[in-house]
PDB file of C-alpha atoms in Angstrom:
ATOM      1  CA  UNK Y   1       0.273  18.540   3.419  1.00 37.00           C
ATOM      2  CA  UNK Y   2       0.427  15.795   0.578  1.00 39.00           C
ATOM      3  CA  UNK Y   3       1.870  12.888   2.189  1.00 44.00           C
ATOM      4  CA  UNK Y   4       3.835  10.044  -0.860  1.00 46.00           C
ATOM      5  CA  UNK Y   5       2.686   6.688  -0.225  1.00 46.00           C
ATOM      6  CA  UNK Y   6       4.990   4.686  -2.257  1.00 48.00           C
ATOM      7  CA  UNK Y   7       5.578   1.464  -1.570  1.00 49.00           C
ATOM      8  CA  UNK Y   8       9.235   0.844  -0.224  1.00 55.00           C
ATOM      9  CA  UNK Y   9      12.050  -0.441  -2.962  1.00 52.00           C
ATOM     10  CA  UNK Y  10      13.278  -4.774  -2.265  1.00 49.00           C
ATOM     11  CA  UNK Y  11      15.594  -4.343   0.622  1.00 49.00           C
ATOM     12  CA  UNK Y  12      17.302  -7.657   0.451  1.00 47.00           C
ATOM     13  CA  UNK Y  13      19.424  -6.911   3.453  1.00 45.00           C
ATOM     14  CA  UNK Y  14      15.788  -7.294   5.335  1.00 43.00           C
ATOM     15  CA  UNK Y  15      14.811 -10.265   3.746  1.00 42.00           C
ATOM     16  CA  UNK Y  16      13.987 -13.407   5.461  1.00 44.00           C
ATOM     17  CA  UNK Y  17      12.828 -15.163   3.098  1.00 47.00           C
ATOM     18  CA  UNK Y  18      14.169 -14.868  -0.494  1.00 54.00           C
ATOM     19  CA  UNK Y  19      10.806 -15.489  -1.617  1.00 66.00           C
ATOM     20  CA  UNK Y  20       9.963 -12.029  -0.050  1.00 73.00           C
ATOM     21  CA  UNK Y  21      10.564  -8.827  -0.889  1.00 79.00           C
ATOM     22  CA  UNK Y  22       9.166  -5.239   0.126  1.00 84.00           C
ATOM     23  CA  UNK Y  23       7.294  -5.240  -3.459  1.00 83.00           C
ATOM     24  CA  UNK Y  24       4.956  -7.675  -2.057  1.00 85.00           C
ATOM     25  CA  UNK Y  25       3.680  -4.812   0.737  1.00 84.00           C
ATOM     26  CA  UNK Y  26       1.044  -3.967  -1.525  1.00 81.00           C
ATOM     27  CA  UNK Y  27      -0.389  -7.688  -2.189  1.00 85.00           C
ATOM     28  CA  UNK Y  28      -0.012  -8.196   1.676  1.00 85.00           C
ATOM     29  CA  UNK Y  29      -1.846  -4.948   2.125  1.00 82.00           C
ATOM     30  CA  UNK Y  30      -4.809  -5.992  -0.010  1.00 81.00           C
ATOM     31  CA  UNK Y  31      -4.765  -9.705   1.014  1.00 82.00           C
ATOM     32  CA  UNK Y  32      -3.649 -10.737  -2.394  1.00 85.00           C
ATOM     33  CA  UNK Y  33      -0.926 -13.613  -0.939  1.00 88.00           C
ATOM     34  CA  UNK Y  34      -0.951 -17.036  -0.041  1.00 89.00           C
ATOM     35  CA  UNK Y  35      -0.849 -18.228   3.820  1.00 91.00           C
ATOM     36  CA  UNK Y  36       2.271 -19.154   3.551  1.00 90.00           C
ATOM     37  CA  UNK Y  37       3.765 -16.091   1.738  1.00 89.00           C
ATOM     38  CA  UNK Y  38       1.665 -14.005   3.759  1.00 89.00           C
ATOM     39  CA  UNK Y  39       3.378 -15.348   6.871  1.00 90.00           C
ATOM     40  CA  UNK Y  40       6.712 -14.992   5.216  1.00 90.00           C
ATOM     41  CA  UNK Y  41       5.848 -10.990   4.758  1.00 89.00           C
ATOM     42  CA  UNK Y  42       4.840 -10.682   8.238  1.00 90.00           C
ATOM     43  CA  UNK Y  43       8.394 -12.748   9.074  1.00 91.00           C
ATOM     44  CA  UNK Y  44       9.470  -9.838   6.256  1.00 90.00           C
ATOM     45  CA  UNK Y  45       7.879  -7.202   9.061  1.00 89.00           C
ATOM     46  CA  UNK Y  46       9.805  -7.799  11.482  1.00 90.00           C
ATOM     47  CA  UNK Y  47      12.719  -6.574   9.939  1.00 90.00           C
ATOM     48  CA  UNK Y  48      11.562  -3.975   7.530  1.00 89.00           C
ATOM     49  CA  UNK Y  49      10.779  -0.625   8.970  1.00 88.00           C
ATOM     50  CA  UNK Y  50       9.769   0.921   5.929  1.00 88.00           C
ATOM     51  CA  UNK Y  51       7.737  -1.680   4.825  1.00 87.00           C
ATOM     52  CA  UNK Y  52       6.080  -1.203   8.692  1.00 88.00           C
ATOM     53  CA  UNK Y  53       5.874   2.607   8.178  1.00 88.00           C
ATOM     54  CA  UNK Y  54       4.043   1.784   4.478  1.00 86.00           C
ATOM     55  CA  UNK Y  55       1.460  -0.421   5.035  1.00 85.00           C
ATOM     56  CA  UNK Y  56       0.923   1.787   8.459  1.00 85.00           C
ATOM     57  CA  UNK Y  57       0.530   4.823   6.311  1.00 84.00           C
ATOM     58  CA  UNK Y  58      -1.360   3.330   3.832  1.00 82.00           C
ATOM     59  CA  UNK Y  59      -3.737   2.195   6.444  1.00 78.00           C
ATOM     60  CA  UNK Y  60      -4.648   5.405   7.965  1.00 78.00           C
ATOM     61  CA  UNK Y  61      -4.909   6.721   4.285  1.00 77.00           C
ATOM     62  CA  UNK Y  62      -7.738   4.358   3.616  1.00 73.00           C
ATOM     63  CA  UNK Y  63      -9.486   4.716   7.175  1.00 71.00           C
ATOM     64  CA  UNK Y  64      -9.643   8.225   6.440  1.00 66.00           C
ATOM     65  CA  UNK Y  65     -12.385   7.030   3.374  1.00 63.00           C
ATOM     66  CA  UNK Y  66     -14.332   4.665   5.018  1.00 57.00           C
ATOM     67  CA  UNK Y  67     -17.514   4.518   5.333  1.00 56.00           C
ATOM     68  CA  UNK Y  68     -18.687   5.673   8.347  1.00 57.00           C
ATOM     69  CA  UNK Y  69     -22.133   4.049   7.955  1.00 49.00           C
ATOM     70  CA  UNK Y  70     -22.173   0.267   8.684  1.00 50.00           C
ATOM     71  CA  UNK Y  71     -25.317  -0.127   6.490  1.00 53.00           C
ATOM     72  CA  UNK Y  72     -22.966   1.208   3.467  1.00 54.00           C
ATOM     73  CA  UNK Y  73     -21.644  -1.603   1.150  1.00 58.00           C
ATOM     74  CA  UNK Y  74     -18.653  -0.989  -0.470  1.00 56.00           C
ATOM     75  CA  UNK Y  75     -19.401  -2.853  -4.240  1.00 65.00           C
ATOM     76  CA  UNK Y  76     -16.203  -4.397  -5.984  1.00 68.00           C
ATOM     77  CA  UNK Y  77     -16.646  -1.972  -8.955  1.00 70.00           C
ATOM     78  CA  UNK Y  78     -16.143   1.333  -6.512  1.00 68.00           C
ATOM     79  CA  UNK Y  79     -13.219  -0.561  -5.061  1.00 74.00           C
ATOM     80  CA  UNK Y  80     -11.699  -1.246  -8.394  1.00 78.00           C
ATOM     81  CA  UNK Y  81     -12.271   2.328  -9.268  1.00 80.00           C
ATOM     82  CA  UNK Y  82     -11.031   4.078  -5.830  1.00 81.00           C
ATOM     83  CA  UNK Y  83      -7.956   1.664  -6.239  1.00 84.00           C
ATOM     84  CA  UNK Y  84      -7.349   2.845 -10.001  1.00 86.00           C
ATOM     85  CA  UNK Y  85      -7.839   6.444  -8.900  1.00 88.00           C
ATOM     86  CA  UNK Y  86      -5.322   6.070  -5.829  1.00 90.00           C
ATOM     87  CA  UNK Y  87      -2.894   4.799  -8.419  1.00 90.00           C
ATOM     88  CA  UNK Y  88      -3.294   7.774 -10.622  1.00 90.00           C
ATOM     89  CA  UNK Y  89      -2.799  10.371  -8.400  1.00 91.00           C
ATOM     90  CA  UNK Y  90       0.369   8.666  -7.115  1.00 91.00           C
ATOM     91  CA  UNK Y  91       1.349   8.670 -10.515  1.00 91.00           C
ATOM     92  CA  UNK Y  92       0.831  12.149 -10.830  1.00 91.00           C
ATOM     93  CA  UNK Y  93       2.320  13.240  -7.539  1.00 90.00           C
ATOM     94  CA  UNK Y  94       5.720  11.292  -8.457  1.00 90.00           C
ATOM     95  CA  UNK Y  95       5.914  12.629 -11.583  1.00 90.00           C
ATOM     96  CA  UNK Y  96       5.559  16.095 -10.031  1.00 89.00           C
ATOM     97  CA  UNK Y  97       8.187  15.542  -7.997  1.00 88.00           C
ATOM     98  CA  UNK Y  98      10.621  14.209 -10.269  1.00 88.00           C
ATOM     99  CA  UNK Y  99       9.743  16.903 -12.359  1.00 88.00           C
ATOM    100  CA  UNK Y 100      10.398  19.242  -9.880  1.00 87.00           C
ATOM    101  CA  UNK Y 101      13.982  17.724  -9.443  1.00 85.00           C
ATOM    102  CA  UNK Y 102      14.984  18.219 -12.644  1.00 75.00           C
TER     103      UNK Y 102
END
């Protein structure tokens, strides 16, 4: 089964700060904001189920290609590249599917 893991559109009816929007689920995800915006996303959390249900899907997505070695180190280039190749093929999937819809 191909499982879509896009992140969720701005919900601004979930919003608890204005600074803070479900667009910033993917920063969050990769560690990418400030303590303080950080702790407005996870204020964001608590009121945005799909923003919940993303970064919860995205996690098991990226368990599923860890390294199951603890003597493997993961180098910044093969992140960069898995991260780029991740991006692609949800590139490719959505245009599928809006291809599909037309």
């Amino acid at each position: 089964m191909l499982h879509m893991y896009v992140q969720p559109e701005s919900n601004p009816g979930s919003a608890v700060n204005s600074n803070v929007s479900c667009n910033d689920s993917a920063a969050y995800i990769y560690d990418g904001l400030s303590e303080d915006s950080r702790a407005a996303f996870e204020a964001h959390l608590e009121q945005c189920s799909e923003c919940r249900r993303f970064i919860a899907d995205v996690h098991m997505f990226l368990s599923d290609f860890s390294p199951s070695d603890a003597n493997v180190k993961l180098r910044p280039d093969w992140i960069v590249r898995g991260l780029i190749t991740v991006i692609l093929l949800l590139v490719l999937a959505t245009t599928i599917v809006i291809l599909r819809m037309t």
